[in-house]
XYZ file of N, CA and C in Angstrom:
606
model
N 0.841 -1.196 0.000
C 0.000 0.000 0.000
C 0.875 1.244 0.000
N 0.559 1.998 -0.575
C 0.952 3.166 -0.801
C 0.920 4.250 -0.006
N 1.906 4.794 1.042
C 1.699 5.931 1.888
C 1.478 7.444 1.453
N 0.576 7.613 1.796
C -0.345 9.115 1.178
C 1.235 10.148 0.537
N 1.592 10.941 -0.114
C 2.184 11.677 -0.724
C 3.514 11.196 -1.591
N 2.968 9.571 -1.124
C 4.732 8.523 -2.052
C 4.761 8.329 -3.254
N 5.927 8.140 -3.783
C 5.784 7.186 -5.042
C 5.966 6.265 -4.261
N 5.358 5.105 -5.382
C 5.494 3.786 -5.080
C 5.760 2.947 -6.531
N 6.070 1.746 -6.051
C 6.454 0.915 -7.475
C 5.405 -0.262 -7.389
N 5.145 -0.986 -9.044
C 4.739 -1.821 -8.851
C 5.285 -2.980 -9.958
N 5.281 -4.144 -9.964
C 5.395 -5.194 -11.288
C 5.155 -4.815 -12.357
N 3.984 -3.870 -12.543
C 3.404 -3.151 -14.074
C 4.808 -2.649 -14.748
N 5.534 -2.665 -16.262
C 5.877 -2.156 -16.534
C 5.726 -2.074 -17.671
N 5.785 -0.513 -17.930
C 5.875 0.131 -19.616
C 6.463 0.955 -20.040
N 7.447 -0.021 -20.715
C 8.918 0.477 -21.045
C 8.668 1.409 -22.547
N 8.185 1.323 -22.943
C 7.984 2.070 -24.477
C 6.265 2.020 -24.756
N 5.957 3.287 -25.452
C 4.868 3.167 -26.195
C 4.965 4.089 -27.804
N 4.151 3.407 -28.628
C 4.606 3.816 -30.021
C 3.215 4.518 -30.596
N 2.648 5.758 -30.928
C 0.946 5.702 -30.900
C 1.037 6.953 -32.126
N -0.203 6.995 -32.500
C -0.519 8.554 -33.019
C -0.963 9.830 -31.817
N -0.261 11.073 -31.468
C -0.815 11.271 -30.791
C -2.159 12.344 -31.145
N -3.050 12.398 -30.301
C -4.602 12.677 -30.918
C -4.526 14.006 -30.220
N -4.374 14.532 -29.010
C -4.117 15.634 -28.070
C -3.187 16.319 -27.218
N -3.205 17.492 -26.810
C -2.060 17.966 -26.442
C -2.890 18.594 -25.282
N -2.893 18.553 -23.650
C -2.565 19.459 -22.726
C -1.733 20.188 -22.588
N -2.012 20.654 -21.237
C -0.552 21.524 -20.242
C 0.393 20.911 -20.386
N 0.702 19.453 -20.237
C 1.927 19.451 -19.362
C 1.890 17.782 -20.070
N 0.778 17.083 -20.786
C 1.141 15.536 -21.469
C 0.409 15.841 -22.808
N 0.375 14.601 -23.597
C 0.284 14.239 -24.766
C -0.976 13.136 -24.535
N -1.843 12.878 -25.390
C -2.480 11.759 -25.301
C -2.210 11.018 -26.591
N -1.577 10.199 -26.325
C -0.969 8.771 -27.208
C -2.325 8.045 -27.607
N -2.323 7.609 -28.755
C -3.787 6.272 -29.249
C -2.873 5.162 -29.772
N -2.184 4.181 -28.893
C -1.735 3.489 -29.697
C -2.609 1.832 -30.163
N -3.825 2.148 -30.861
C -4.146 1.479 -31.527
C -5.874 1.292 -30.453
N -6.484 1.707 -30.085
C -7.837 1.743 -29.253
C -7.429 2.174 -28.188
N -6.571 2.638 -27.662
C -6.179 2.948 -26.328
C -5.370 4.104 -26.344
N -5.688 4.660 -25.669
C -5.207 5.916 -24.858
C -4.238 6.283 -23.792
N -3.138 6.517 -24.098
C -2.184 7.219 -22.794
C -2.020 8.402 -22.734
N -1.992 8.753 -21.471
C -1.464 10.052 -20.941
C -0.487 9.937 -20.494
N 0.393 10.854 -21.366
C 2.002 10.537 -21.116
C 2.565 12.036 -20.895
N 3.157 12.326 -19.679
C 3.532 13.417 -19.625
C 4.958 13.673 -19.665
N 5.203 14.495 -20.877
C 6.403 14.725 -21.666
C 6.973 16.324 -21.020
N 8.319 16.510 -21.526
C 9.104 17.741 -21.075
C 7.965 18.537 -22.234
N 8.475 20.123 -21.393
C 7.962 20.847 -22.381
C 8.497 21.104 -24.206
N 9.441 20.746 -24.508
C 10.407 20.693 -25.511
C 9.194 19.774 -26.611
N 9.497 18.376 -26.179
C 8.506 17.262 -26.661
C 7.423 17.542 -27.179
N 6.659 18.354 -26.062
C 5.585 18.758 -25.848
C 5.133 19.137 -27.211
N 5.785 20.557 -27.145
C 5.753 21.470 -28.444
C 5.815 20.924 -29.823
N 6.882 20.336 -29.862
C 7.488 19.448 -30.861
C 6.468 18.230 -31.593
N 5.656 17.790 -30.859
C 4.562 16.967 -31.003
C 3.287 17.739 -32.119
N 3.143 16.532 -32.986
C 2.312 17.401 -34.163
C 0.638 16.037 -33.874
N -0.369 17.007 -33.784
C -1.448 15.995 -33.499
C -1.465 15.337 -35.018
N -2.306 13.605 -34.898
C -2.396 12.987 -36.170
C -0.530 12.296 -36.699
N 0.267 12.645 -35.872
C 1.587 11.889 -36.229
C 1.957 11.100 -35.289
N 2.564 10.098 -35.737
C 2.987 8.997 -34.918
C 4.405 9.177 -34.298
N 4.037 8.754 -32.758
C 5.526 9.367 -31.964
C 6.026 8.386 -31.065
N 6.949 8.240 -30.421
C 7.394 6.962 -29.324
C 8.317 7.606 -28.207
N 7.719 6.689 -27.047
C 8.390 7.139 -26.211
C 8.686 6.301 -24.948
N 10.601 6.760 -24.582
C 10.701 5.903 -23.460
C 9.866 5.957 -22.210
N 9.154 5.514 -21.878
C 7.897 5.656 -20.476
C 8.891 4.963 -18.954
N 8.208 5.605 -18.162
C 8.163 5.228 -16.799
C 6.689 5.452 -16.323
N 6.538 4.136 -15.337
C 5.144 4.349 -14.432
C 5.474 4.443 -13.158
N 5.151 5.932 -12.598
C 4.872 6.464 -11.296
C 3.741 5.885 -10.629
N 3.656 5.190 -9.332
C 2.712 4.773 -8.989
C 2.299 5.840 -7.703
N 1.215 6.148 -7.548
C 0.705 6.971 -6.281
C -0.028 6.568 -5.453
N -0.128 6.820 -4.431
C -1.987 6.046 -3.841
C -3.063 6.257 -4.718
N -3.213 7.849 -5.398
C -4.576 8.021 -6.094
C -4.166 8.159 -7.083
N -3.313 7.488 -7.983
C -2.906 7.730 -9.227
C -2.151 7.189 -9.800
N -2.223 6.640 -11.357
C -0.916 6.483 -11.904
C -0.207 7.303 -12.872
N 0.729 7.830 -12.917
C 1.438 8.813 -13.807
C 2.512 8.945 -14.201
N 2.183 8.170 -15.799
C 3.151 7.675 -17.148
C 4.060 9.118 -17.527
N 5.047 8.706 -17.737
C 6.409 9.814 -18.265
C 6.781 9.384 -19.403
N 6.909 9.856 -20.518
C 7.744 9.475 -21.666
C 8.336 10.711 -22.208
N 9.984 10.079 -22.724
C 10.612 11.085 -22.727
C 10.940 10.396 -24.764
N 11.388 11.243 -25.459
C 12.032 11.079 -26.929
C 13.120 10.165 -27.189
N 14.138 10.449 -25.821
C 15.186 9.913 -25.615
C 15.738 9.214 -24.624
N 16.225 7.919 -24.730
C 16.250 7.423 -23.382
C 17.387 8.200 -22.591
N 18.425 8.750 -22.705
C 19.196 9.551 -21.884
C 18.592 10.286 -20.960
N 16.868 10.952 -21.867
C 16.365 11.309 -20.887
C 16.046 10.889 -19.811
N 15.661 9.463 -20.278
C 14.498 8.763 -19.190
C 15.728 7.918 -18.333
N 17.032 8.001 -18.698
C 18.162 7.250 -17.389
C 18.193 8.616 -16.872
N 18.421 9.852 -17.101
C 18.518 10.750 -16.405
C 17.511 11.267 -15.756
N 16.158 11.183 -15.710
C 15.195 11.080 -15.532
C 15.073 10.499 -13.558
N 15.549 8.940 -13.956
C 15.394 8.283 -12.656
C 16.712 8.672 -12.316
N 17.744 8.721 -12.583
C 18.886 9.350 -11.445
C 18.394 10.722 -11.112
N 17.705 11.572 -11.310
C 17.243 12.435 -10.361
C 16.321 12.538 -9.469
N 15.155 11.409 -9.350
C 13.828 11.056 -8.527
C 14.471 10.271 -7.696
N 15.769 9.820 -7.981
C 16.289 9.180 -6.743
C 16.607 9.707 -5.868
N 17.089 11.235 -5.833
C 17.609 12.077 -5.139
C 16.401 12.793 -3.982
N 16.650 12.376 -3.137
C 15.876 13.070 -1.936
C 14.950 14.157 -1.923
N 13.722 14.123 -1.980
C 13.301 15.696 -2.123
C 12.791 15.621 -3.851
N 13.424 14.738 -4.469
C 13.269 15.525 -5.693
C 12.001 14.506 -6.534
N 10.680 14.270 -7.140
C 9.918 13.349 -7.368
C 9.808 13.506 -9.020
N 9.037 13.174 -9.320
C 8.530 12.927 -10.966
C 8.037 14.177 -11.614
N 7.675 15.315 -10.909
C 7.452 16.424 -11.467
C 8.781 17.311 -10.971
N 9.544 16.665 -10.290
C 10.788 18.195 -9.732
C 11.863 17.393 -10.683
N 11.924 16.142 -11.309
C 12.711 16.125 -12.143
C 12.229 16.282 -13.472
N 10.881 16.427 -14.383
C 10.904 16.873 -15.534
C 10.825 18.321 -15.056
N 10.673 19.141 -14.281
C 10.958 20.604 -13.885
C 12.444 20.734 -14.285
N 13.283 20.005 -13.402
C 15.082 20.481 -13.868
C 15.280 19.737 -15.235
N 14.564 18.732 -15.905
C 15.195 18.355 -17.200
C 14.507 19.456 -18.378
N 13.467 20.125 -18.004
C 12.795 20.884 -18.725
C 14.059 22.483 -19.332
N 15.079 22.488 -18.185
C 16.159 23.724 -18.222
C 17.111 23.764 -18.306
N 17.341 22.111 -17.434
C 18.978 21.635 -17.714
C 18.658 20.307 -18.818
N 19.040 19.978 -19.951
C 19.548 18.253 -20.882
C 20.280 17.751 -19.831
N 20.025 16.755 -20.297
C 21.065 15.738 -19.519
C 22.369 15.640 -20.094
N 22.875 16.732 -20.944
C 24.025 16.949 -21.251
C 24.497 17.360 -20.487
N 24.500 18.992 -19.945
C 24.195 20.025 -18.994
C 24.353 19.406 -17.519
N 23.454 18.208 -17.622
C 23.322 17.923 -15.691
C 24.796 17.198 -15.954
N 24.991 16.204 -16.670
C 26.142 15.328 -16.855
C 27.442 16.018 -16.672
N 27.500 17.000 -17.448
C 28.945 17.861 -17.069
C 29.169 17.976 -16.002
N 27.940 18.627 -15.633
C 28.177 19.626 -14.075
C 28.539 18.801 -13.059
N 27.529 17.221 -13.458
C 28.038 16.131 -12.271
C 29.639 15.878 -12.099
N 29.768 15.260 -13.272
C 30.708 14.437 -13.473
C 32.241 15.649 -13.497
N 31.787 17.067 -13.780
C 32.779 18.314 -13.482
C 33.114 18.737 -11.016
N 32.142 18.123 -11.414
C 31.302 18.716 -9.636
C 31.305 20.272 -9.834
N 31.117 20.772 -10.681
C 31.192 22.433 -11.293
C 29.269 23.039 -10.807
N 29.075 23.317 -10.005
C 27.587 24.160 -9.466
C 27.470 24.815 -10.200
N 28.548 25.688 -10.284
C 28.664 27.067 -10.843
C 28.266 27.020 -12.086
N 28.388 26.379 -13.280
C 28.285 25.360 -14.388
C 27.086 25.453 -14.568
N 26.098 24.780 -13.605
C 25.159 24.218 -13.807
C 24.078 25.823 -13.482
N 24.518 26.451 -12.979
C 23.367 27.463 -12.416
C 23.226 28.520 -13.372
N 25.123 28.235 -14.416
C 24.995 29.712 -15.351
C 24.230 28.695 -16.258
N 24.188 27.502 -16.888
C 23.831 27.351 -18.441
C 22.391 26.568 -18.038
N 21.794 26.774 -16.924
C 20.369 26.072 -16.724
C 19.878 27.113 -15.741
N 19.810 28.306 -14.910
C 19.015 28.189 -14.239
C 18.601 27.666 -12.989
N 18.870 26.869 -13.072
C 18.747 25.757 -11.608
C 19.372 26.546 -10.063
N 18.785 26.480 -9.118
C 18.893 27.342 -8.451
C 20.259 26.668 -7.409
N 21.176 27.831 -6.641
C 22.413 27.055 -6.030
C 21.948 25.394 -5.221
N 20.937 25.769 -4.484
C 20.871 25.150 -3.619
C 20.662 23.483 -4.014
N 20.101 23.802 -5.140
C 19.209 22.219 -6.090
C 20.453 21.662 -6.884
N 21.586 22.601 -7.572
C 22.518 22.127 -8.376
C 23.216 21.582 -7.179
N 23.476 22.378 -6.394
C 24.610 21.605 -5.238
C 24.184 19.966 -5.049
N 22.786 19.838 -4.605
C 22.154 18.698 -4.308
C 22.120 17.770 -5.874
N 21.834 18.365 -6.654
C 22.072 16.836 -7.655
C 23.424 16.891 -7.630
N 24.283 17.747 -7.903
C 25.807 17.318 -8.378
C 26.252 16.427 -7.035
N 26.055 16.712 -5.569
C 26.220 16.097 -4.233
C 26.079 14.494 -4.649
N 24.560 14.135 -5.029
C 24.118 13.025 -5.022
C 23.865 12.020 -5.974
N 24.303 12.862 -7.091
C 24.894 12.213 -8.273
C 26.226 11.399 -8.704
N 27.358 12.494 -8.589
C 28.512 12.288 -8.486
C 29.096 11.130 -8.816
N 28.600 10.456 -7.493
C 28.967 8.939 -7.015
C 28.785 7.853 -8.187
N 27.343 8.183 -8.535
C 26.834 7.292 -9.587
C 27.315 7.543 -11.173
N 27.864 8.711 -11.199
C 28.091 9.030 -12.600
C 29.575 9.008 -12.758
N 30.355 9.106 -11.777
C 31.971 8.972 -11.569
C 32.704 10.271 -11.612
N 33.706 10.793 -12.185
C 34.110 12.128 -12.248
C 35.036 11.843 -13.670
N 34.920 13.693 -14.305
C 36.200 13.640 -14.938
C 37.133 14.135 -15.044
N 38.478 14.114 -15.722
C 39.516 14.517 -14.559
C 39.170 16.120 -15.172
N 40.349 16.741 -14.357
C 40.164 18.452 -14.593
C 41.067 18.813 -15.828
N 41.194 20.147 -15.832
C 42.098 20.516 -16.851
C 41.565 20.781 -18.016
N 41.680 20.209 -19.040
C 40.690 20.513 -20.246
C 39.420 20.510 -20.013
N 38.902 19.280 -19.069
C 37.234 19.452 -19.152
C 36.666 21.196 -18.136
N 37.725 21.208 -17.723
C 37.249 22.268 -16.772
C 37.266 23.720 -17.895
N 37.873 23.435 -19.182
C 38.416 24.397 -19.747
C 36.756 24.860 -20.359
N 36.343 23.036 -20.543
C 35.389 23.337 -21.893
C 34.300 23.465 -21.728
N 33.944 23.371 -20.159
C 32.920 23.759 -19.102
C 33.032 25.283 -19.602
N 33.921 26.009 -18.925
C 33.933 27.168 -18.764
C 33.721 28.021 -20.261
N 34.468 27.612 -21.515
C 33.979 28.024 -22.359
C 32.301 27.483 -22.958
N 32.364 26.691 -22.897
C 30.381 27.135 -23.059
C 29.804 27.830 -22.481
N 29.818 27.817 -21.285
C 29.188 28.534 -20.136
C 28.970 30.125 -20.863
N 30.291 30.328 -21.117
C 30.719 32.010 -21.631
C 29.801 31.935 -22.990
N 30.062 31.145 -23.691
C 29.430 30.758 -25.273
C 27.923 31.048 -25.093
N 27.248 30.426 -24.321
C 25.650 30.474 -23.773
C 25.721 31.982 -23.320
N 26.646 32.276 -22.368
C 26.185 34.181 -22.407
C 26.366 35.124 -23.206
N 27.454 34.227 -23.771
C 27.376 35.829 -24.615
C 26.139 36.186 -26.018
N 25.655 34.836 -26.193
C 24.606 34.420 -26.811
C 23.280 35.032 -26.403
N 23.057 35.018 -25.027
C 22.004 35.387 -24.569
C 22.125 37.019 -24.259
N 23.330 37.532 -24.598
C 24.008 39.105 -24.568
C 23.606 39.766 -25.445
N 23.398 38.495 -26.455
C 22.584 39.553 -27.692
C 21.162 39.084 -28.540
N 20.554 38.898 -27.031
C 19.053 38.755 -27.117
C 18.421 37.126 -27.281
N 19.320 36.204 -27.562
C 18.605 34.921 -27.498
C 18.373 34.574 -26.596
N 17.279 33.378 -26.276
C 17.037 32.758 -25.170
C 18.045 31.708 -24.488
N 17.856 31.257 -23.296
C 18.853 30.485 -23.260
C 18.544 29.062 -24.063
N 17.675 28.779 -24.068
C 16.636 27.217 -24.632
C 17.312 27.484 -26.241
N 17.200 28.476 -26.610
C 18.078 28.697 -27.971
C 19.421 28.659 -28.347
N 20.083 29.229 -27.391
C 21.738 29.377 -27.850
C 21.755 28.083 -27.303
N 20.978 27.087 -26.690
C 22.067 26.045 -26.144
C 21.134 25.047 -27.055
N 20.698 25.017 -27.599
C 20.304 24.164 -29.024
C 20.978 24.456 -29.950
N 21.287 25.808 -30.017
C 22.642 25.946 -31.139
C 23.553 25.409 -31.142
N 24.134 25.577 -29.782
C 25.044 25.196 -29.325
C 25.728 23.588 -29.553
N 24.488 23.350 -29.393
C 24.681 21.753 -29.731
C 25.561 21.546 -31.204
N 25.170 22.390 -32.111
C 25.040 22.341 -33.478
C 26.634 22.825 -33.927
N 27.301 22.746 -32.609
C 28.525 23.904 -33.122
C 29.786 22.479 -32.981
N 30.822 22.544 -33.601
C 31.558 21.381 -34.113
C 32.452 21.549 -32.522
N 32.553 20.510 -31.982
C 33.485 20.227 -30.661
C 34.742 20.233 -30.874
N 35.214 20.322 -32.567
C 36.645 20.687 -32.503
C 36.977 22.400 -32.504
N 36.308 23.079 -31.763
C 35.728 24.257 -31.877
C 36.196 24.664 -30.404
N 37.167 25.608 -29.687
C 37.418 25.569 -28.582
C 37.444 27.218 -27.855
N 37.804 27.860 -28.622
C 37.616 29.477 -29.062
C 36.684 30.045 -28.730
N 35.994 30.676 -28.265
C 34.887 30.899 -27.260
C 34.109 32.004 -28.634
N 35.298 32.773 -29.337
C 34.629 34.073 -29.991
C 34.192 32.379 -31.554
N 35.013 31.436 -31.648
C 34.734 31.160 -33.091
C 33.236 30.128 -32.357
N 33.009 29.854 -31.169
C 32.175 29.814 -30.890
C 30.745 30.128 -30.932
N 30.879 31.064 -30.607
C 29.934 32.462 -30.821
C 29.808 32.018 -32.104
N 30.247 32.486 -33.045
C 30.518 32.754 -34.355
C 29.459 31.872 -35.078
N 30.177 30.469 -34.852
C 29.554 29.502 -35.682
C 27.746 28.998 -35.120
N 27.335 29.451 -33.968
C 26.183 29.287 -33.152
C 25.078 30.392 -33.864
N 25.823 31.564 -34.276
C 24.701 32.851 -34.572
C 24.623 32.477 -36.343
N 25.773 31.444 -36.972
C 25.212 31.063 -38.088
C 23.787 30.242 -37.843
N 24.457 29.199 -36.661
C 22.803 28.398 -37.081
C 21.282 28.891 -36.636
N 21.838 29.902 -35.575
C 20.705 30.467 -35.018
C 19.942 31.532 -36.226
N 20.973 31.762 -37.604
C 20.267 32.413 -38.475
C 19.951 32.013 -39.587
N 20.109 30.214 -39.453
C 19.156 29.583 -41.015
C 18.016 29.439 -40.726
């Protein structure tokens, strides 16, 4: 039995679902995969991204509650391993981790862990000191470390790359989708810049 405000687990599992989706709320998708209906509640990214009448898939988790059950599917499973390494973390449940995956990727959380860099994590997400301290704290362990020196280099130049981006009016959800897009043999913070405001202008 389920103690009033818990998750809980059960034998049920549903690891993937593949559907057309028919509707869009706040905050899920309603999946039809084939007479049936899920409510799958996706990041906001997904969300958007989701075209009604097209067929979409997604890695799922089932949250079990006392008065509820509530399906997660994410695009990518990185999401959905990063997903449960953060509901593991004390304090933090199924809506406070698509809240931090909604600002930080699990690119983003991964650095910062595996950097133990806060600082990292608060300039290129948002995430407030107190919450980055606590995942990078309780992560760490599970994700291992990497050594310093260059990675610390290439921390710090994105970080700068994402502001100075957002210096001249982009969002952050934008320059760091660009960002993505920018070649990693790329170390230069200005050729950085550079090559990010190309893609941000096709």
């Amino acid at each position: 039995m389920c103690q009033k405000g818990k998750v809980c687990y059960t034998g049920l599992m549903i690891g993937l679902i593949k559907g057309k989706v028919v509707e869009k709320t706040e905050r899920a998708l309603l999946v039809d995969t084939g007479g049936l209906g899920y409510e799958v509640n996706v990041l906001p990214a997904t969300r958007n991204g989701a075209k009604i009448g097209e067929t979409a898939q997604f890695f799922t988790y089932l949250a079990v509650r006392e008065d509820a059950l509530e399906l997660y599917g994410f695009a990518e499973k990185k999401e959905l391993e990063f997903f449960k390494l953060l509901i593991s973390i004390s304090g933090i449940g199924p809506k406070g981790a698509i809240a931090v995956l909604a600002i930080a990727p699990p690119e983003t959380l991964e650095k910062a862990v595996r950097s133990g860099d806060t600082n990292y994590l608060t300039r290129v997400s948002g995430i407030g000191k107190k919450r980055a301290e606590k995942i990078v704290l309780e992560l760490k362990d599970k994700l291992g470390s990497l050594e310093t020196g260059d990675a610390d280099h290439s921390l710090q130049g994105e970080a700068d790359t994402l502001e100075a981006l957002q210096s001249l009016g982009y969002t952050l959800p934008e320059a760091r989708e660009a960002l993505k897009k920018v070649s990693p043999d790329l170390t230069d913070t200005s050729a950085k810049v550079k090559a990010a405001l190309k893609v941000l202008g096709k």
